[in-house]
XYZ file of C-alpha atoms in Angstrom:
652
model
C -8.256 -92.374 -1.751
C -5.634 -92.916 -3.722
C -4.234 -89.564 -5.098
C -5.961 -87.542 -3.377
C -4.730 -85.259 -1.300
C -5.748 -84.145 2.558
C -4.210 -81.108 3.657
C -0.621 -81.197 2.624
C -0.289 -84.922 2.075
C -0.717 -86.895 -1.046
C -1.998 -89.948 -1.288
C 0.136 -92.642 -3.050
C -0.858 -96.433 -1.695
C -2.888 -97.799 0.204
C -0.487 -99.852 2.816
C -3.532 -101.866 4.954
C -6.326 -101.473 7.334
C -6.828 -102.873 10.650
C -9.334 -102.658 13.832
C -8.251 -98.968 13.829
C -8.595 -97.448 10.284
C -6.991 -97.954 6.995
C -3.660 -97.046 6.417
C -1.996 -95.164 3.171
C 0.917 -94.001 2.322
C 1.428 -90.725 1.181
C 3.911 -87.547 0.403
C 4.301 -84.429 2.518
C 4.784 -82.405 -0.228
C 6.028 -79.612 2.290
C 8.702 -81.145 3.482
C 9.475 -83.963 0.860
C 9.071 -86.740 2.755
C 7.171 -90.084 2.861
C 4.421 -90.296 5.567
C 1.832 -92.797 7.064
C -1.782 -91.651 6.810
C -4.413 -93.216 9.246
C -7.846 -92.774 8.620
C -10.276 -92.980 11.454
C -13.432 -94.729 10.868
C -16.276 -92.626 9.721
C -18.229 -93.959 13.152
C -15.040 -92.273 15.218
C -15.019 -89.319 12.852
C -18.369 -88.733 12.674
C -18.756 -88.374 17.024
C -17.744 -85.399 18.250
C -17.333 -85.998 21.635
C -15.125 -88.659 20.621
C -12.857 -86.380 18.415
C -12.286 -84.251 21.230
C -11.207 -86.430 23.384
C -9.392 -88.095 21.408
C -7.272 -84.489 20.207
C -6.516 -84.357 24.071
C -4.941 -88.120 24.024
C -3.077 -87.283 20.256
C -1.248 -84.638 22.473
C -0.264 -86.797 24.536
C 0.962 -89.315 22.601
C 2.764 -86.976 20.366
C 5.297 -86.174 23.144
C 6.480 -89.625 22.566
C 9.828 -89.653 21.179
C 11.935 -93.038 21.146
C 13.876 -94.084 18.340
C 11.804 -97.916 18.771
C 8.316 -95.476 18.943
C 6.829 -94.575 15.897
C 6.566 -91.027 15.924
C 2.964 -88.879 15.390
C 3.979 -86.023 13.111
C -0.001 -84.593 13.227
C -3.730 -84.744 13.579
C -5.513 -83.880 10.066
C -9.024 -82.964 8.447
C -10.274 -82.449 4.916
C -13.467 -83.037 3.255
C -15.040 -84.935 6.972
C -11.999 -86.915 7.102
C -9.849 -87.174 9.626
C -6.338 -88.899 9.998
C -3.678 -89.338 11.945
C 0.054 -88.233 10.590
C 2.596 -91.271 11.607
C 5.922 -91.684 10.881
C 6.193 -93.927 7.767
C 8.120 -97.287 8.409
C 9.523 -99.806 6.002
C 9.791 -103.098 6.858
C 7.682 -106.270 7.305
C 5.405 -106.638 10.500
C 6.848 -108.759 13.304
C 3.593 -110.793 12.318
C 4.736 -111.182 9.122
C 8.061 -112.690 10.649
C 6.725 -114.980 12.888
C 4.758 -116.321 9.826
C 8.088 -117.775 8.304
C 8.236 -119.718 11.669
C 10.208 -119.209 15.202
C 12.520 -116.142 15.081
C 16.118 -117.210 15.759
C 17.198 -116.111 19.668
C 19.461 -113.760 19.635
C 16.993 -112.056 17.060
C 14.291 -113.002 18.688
C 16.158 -111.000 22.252
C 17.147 -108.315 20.020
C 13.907 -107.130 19.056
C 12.254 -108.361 22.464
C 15.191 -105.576 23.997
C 13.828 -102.987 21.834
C 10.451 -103.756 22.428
C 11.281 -103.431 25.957
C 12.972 -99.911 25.268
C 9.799 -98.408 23.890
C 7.433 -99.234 26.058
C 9.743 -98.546 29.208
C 9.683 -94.688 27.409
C 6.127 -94.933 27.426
C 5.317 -96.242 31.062
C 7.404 -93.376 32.112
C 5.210 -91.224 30.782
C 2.267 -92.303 32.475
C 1.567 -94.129 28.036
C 0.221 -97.739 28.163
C 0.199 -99.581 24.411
C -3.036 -101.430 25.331
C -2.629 -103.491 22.183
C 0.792 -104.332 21.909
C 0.953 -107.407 19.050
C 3.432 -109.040 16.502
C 0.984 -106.418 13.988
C 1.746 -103.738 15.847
C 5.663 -103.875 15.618
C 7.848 -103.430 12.329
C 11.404 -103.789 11.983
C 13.279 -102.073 9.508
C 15.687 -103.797 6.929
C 18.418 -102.559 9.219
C 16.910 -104.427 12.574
C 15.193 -101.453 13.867
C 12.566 -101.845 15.735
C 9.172 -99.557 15.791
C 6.375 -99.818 18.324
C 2.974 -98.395 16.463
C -0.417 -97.231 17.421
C 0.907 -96.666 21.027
C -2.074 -95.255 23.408
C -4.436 -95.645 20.448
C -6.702 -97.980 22.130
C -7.485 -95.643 25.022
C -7.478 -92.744 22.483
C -10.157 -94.270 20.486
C -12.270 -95.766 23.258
C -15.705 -94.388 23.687
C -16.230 -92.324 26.918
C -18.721 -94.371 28.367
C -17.605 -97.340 27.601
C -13.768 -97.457 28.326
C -14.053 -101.073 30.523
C -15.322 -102.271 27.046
C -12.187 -100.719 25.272
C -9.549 -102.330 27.213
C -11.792 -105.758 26.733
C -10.546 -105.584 23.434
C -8.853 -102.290 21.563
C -9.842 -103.910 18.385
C -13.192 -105.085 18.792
C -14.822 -102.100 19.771
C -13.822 -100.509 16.507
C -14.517 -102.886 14.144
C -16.302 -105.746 14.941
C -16.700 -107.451 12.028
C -13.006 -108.251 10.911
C -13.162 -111.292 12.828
C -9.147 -111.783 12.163
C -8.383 -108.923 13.933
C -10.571 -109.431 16.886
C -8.569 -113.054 17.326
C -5.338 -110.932 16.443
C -6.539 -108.548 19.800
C -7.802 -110.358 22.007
C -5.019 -113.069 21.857
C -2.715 -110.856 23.055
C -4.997 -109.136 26.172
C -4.499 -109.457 29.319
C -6.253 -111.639 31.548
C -8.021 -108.493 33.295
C -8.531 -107.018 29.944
C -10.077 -110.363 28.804
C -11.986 -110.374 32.107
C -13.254 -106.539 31.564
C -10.980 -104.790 34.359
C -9.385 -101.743 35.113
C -5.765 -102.273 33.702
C -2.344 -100.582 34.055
C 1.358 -101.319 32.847
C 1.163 -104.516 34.076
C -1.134 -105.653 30.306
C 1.827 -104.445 28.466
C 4.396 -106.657 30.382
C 1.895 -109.920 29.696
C 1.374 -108.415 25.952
C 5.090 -108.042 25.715
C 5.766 -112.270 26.879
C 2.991 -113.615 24.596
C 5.010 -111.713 21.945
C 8.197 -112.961 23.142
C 6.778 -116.354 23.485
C 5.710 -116.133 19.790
C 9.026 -115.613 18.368
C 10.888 -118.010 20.042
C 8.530 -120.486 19.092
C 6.742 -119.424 15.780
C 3.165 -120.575 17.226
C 0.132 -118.612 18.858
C 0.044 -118.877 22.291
C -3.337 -118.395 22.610
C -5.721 -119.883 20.214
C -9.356 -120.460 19.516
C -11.947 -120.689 17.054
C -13.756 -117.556 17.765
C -13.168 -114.921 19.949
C -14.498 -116.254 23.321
C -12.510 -119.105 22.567
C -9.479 -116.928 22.504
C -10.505 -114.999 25.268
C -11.518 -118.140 27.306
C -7.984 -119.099 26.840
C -6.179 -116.174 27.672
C -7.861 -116.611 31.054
C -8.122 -120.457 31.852
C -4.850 -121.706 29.564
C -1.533 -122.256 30.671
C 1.529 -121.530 28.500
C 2.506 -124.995 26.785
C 6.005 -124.248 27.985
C 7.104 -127.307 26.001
C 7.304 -125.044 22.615
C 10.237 -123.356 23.984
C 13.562 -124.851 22.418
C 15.897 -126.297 25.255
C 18.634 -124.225 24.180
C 16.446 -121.449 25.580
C 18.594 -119.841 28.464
C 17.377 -120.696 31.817
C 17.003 -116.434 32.736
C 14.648 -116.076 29.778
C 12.431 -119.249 30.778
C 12.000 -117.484 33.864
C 11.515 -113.836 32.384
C 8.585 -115.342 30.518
C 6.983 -117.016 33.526
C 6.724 -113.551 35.175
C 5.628 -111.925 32.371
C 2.594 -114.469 32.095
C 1.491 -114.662 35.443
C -2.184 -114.423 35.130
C -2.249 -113.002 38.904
C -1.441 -108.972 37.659
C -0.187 -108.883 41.279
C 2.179 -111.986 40.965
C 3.502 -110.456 37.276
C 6.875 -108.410 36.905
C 5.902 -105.253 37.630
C 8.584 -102.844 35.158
C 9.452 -103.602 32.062
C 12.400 -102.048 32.578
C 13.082 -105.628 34.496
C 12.698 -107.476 31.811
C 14.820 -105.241 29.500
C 17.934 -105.593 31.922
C 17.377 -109.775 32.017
C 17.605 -110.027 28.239
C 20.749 -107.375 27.930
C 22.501 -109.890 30.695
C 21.360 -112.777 28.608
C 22.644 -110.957 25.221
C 25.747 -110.120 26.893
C 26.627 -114.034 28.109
C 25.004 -116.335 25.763
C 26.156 -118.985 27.760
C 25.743 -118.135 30.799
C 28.867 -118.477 32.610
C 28.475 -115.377 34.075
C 25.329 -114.391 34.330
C 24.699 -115.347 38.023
C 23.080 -112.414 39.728
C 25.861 -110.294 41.974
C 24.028 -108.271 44.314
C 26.952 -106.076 46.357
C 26.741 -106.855 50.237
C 27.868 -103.882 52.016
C 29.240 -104.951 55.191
C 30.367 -107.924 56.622
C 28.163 -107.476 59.765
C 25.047 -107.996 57.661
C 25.536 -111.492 57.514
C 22.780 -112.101 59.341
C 19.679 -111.033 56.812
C 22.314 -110.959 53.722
C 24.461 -113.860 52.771
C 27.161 -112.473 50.849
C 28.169 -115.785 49.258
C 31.150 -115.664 47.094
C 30.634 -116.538 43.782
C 33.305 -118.056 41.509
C 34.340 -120.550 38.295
C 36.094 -123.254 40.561
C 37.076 -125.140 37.666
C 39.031 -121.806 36.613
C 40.293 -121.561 40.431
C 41.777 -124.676 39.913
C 43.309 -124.312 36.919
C 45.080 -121.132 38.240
C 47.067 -122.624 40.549
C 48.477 -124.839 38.136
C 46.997 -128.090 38.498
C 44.561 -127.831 35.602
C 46.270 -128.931 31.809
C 45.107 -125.773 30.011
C 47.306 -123.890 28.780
C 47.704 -120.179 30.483
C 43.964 -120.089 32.727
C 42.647 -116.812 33.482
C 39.970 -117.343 36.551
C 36.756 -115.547 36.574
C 36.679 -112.631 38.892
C 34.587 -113.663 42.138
C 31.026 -111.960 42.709
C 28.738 -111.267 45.489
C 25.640 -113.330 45.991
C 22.785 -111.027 48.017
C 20.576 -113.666 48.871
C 17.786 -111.586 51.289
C 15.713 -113.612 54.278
C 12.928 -112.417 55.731
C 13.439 -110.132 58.939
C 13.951 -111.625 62.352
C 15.428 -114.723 59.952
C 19.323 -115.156 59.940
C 21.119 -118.445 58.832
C 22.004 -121.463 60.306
C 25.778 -121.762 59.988
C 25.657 -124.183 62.800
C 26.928 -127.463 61.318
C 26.839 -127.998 57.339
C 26.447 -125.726 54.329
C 24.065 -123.253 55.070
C 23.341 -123.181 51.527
C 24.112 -125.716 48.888
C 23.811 -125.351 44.904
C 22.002 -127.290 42.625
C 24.128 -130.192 40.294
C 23.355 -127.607 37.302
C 24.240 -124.320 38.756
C 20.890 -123.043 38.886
C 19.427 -123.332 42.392
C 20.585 -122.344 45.288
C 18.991 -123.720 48.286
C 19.392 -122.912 52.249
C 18.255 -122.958 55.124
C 17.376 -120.038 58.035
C 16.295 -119.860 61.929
C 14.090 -117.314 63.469
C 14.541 -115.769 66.984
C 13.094 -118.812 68.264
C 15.250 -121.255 66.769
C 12.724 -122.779 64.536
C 14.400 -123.452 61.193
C 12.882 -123.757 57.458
C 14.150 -124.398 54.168
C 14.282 -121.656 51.268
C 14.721 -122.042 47.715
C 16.095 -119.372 45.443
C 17.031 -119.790 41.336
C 19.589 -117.570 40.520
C 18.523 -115.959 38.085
C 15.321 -114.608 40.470
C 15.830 -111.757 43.234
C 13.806 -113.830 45.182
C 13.920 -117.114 47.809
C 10.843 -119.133 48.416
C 10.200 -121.120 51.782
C 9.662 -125.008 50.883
C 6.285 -126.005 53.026
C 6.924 -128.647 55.242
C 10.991 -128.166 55.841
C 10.366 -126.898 59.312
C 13.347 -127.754 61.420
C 15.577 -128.487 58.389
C 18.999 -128.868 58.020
C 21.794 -130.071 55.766
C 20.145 -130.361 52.812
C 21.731 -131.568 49.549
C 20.267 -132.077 45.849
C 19.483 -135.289 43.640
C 21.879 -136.168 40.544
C 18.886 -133.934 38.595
C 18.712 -131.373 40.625
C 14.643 -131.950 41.070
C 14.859 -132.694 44.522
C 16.477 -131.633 47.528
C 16.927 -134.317 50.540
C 17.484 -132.758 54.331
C 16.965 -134.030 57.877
C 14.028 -132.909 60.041
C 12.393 -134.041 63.537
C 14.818 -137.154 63.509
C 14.243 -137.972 59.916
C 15.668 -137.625 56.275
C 13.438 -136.365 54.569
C 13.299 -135.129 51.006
C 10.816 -132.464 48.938
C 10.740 -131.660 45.022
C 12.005 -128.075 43.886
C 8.383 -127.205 42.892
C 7.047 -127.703 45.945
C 4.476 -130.087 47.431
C 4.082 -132.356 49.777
C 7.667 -133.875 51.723
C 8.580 -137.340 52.320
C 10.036 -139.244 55.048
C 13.049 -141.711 53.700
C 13.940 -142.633 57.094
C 14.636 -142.312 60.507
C 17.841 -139.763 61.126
C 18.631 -138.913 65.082
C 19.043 -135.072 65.867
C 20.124 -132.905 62.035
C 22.278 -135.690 61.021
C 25.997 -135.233 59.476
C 25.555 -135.106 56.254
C 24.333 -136.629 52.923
C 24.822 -137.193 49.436
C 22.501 -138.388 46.603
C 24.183 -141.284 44.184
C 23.756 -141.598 40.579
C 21.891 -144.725 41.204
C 19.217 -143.420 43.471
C 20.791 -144.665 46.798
C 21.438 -141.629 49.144
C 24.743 -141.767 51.594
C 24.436 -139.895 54.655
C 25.382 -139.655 58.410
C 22.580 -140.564 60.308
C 24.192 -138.627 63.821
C 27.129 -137.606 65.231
C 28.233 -140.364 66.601
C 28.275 -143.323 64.321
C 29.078 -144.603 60.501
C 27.700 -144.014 57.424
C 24.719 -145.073 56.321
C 22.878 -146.307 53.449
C 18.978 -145.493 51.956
C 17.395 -145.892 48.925
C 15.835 -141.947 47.574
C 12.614 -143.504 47.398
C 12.899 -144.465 51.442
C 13.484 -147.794 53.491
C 15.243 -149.193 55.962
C 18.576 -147.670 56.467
C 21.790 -150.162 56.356
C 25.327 -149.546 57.426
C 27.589 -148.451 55.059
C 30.985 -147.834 56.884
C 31.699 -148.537 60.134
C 34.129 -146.497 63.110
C 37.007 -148.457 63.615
C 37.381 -148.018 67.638
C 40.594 -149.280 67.435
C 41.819 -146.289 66.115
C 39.812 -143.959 68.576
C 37.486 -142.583 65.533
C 33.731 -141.338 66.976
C 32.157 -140.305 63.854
C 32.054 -139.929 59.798
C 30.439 -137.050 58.183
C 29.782 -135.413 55.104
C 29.606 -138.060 52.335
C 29.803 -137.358 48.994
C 29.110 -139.905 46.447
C 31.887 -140.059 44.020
C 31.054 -140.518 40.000
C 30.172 -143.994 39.252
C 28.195 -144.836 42.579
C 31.254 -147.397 43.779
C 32.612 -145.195 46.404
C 32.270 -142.505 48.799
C 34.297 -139.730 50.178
C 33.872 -138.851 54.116
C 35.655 -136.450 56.584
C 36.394 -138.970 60.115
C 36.818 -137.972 63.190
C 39.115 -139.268 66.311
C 38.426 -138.269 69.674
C 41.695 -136.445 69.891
C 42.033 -135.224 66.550
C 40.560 -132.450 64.342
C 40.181 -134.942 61.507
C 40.774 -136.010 58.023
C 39.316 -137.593 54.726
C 39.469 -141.155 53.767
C 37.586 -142.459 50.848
C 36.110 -146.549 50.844
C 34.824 -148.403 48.341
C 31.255 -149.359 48.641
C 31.672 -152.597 46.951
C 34.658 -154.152 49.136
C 34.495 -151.791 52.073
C 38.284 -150.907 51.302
C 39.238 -148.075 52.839
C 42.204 -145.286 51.955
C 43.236 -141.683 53.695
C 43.283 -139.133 51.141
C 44.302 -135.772 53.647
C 45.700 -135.963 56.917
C 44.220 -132.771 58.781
C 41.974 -131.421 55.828
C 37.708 -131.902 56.788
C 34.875 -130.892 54.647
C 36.523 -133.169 51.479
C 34.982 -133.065 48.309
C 35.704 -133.859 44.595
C 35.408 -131.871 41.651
C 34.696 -133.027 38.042
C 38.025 -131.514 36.946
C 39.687 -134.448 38.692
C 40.492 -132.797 42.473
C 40.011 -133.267 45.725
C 39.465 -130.232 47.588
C 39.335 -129.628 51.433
C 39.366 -127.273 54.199
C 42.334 -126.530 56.277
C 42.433 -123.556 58.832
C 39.343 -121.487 56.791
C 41.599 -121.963 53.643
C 40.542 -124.708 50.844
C 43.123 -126.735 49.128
C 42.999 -128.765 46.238
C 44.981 -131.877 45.210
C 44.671 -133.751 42.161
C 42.937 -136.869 42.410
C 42.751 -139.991 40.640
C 39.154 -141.478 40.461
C 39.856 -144.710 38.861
C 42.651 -145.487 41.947
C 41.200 -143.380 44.539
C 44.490 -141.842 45.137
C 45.937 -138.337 45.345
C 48.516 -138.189 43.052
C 50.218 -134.308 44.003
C 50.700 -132.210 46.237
C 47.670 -129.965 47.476
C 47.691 -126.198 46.868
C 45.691 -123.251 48.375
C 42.976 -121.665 45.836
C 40.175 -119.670 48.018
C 41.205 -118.085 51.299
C 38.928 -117.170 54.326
C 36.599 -119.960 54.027
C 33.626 -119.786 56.906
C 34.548 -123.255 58.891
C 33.019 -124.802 61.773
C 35.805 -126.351 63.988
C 33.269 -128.386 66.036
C 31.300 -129.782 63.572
C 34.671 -130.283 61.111
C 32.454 -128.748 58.131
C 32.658 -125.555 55.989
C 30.768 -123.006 54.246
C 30.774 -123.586 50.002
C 29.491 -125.765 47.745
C 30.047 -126.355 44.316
C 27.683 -127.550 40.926
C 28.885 -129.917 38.356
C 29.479 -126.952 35.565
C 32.179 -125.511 37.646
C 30.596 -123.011 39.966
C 31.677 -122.529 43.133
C 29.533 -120.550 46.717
C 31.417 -119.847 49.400
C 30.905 -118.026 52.779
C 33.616 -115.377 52.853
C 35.082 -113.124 55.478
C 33.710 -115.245 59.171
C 36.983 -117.666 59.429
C 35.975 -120.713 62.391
C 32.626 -119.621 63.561
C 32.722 -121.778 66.601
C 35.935 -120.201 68.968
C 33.903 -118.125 72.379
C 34.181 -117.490 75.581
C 32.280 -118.523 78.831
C 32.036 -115.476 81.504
C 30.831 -115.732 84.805
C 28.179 -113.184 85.281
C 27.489 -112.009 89.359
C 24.458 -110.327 90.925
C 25.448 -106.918 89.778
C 25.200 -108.201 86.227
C 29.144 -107.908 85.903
C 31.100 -110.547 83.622
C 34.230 -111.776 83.786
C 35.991 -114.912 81.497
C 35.649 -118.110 83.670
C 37.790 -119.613 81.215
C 41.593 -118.201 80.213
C 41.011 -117.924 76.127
C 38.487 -118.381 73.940
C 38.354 -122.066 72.725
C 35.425 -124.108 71.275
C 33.338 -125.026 73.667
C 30.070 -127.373 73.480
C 28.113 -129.445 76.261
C 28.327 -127.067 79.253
C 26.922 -128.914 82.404
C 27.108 -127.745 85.905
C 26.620 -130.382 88.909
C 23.588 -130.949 91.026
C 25.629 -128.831 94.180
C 26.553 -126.115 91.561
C 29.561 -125.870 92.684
C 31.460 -127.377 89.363
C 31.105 -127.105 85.651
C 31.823 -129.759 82.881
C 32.701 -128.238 79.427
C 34.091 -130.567 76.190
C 36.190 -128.704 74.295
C 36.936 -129.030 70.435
C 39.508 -131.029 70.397
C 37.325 -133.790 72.117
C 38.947 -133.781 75.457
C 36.632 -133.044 78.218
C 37.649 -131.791 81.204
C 36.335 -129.492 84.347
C 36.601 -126.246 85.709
C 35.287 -126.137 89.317
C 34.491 -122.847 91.851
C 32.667 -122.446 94.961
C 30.476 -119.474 95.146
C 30.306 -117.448 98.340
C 27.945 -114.364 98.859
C 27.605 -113.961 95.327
C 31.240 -113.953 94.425
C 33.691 -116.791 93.475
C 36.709 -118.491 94.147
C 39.157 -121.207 92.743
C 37.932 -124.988 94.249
């Protein structure tokens, strides 16, 4: 071939040959340019019904254009043979690269974001690759990126056979380059491996095994022949272990959806994909790469939690009690996190949704119509929450140190399940949803056990609860709630409550039982890695710096996030906070617990029994009917009697 010359083109080098022809380059001696030359097989060239359908798929094709697409400049014949015209591109295969070993990542993202480019171009033109591979893409000296032989497979498939062709593009057209078949069918599809219809969804599986490649440098998919390889397309999982751990969290995840072997369960647009990795390329580290859905009103609280997102190390340090020099916060963002309908969540008494140690998890809990409550896991970097079997009735959950499990009380219990699911286990017994908890360093877990008592103590592996502070009556205090473990396992933080008082935070020492108040008046108290206590005060949350090593606050407190969601009768709030410095916070509610009681009469008509609105909990009315008892926030209970008469009342 070479030197010779079909049509207008001149032959100058013969550049390879693969499954679907060999390939030369040669001149256009027209228009002075270089060109790629194709040559179909004589077997291809030689049917005629398979010429002309393949002329009606080169059409097609041709109206590709993408700068990442490598272009089809014509369809020629001389002499019986036939080629296609392609666009002529310099540059080692991606094959070739991932030879050398795994592709560096922001390289490796780079090209994967091209890659992602083309063959979004092509889905929206109805195009499928079919046989995307590492020998199917080239990038140019200059980082350019160009998809080849897109559509070819289908274009070259035999009418009557087409289930055959999607088995494997490169089989079908030449079986007996046994490399090439491995090459193909390493990269298929589980339905294309498993001979069935397939769509857009192959390329998006194509497009992680090629992903997976270059981050790692090794096949995927691997086998002695090809039923091996095919065998293991379908039956193998992804030894996920390859991946370096400096590989961001988002594109760990991207990959999983790409190689779902369930088409169904698999991302479904490339286009998907493409906006994960720009995110990714845009904040290497992450800081900022939570996902900020915009919530569009307040009142759609209910089925959309628009949780505030925010760097609360940077929140601190604005106020002026961090040591950098001249802090510029992060701009807050807007968590979406959907439930499903006739769900809404329970804001009741803790966090209705608490973040993982590592910033990656957020986990919460909802109630249907019927009150029945379940627990939901969503990571952040996903669109979507999954119920956690077995958390029926959950609430108050809180993570381990590792962020692998997530402990919550349930049917009088504490309880605790593992982030992938599975079976849950009972730690203990735990009256009504408990007060609180927190998980130690040293695998004992803190919590409240009810409303109306100390703090107690469990190992994470389960036991017998023992007491780990106890109400000191003498000072009228009736509960202490929402632990949290400080650093080191020797003490714990805790909001207390006094009958007559809305509360404070004192912090004890689990070794001597010495106890100290941090915040007269503040609830909810936690303590942030950048040395602060912070706390809620009338919706508002304060922070003070703190001094772990003497348990003391040594300045004064200062607002940083306004409009906190707080619940007055349960002294708790709405945020949480990971150990990297992220803060989630319930914005826009203020105290969730102030309403009114109305009398309503025969007619259906209300009125207030009660002057204002106030908290109100424990309504009771007595055996004649005739009085009602009602406790109050502030602990004080007191009653509010009538007489009723004909269906209307009066003062008694």
């Amino acid at each position: 071939m070479i030197g010779k010359s079909i049509s207008h083109y001149r032959v100058t080098e013969k550049l390879g040959e693969g499954g679907m022809g060999e390939v030369y380059r040669a001149t256009d001696t027209k228009l002075g340019r270089e060109v790629a030359l194709k040559v179909l097989p004589p077997v291809f060239a030689n049917d005629s019904q398979r010429m002309a359908r393949f002329k009606r798929e080169a059409h097609v094709l041709a109206s590709l254009n993408h700068p990442n697409i490598a272009s089809i400049y014509g369809l020629e014949e001389s002499d019986g043979i036939h080629c296609l015209v392609l666009e002529l591109v310099e540059g080692p295969t991606l094959a070739e690269r991932i030879k050398e070993g795994a592709i560096p990542l922001e390289e490796s993202l780079n090209i994967a974001k091209q890659i992602a480019d083309a063959l979004e171009a092509a889905h929206e033109k109805g195009v499928i690759h079919r046989d995307l591979k590492p020998a199917n893409v080239k990038v140019t000296p200059e980082g350019m990126v160009k998809v080849l032989d897109f559509g070819l497979a289908k274009a070259l498939a035999e009418p009557a056979s087409e289930a055959a062709m999607e088995n494997s593009p490169t089989a079908s057209i030449l079986p007996t380059h046994e490399g090439v078949i491995l090459g193909t069918a390493a990269y298929m599809s589980p339905e294309q491996a498993m001979g069935k219809a397939v769509d857009k969804r192959a390329d998006i599986w194509a497009f992680g095994v090629v992903l997976f490649e270059m981050l790692t440098g090794k096949r995927l998919f691997r086998g002695e022949n090809t039923s091996e390889t095919l065998a293991a397309v379908i039956k193998d999982d992804p030894d996920w272990n390859l991946l370096s751990t400096d590989t961001p969290l988002k594109i760990r995840e991207l990959l999983r959806r790409c190689l779902q072997k369930d088409s169904r369960k698999r991302l479904h647009d490339i286009a998907d994909a493409r906006i994960e990795i720009e995110e990714v390329l845009a904040d290497p580290s992450g800081t900022l790469a939570l996902p900020a859905g915009g919530v569009g009103t307040q009142t759609a609280w209910r089925r959309v939690l628009p949780w505030a997102v925010a760097g609360v190390f940077a929140l601190v340090a604005a106020v002026g009690l961090w040591p950098e020099p001249e802090p510029i916060p992060p701009p807050s963002m807007r968590l979406s996190v959907e439930v499903t309908p006739g769900e809404s969540f329970w804001t009741v008494q803790g966090a209705a949704a608490v973040i993982s140690p590592d910033g990656t998890r957020l986990a919460f809990v909802t109630t249907d119509g019927q009150g029945q409550r379940k627990l939901y896991l969503r990571p952040l970097d996903q669109l979507q929450a999954t119920p956690l079997s077995g958390t029926e009735g959950a609430a108050n959950p809180f993570f381990s140190p590792d962020g692998e499990w997530i402990a919550f009380f349930a049917g009088d219990k504490l309880k605790k399940v593992s982030v992938s699911g599975g079976a849950t286990v009972t730690l203990c017994d735990a009256e009504g949803n408990g007060r609180g908890g927190s998980w130690g360093e040293d695998g004992i877990i803190i919590f409240a056990p009810n409303a109306v008592v100390g703090l107690s103590r469990v190992s994470s592996a389960g036991g017998t609860p023992e007491d780990a502070t106890t109400l000191d009556k003498e000072k009228d205090e009736t509960s202490h709630r929402w632990p949290q473990v400080l650093p080191g396992g020797k003490s714990v933080l805790f909001t207390v409550i006094l009958r007559v008082d809305k509360g404070f935070i004192e912090v004890q020492s689990l070794e001597t039982g010495e106890r100290k108040t941090l915040q007269q008046g503040g609830v909810y108290g936690r303590y942030l890695p950048t040395g602060h206590l912070v706390y809620i005060s009338e919706a508002t949350m304060f922070a003070a710096p703190f001094d772990l090593g003497r348990l003391e606050v040594t300045g004064p407190p200062a607002p940083i996030v306004e409009d906190v969601q707080t619940s007055p009768n349960f002294r708790s709030a709405q945020f949480d906070f990971s150990q990297t410095g992220t803060l989630v916070y319930l914005t826009g509610a203020g105290e969730t617990d102030a309403e009114s009681i109305f009398w309503m009469d025969a007619e259906a008509k209300t009125e207030p029994l009660l002057p204002a609105p106030r908290n109100y909990l424990h309504l009771s009315f007595s055996p004649d009917g005739k009085r009602l008892a009602v406790e109050i926030d502030e602990g004080l209970t007191w009653t509010c009697g009538y007489m009723s008469w004909n269906g209307r009342r009066s003062p008694g």
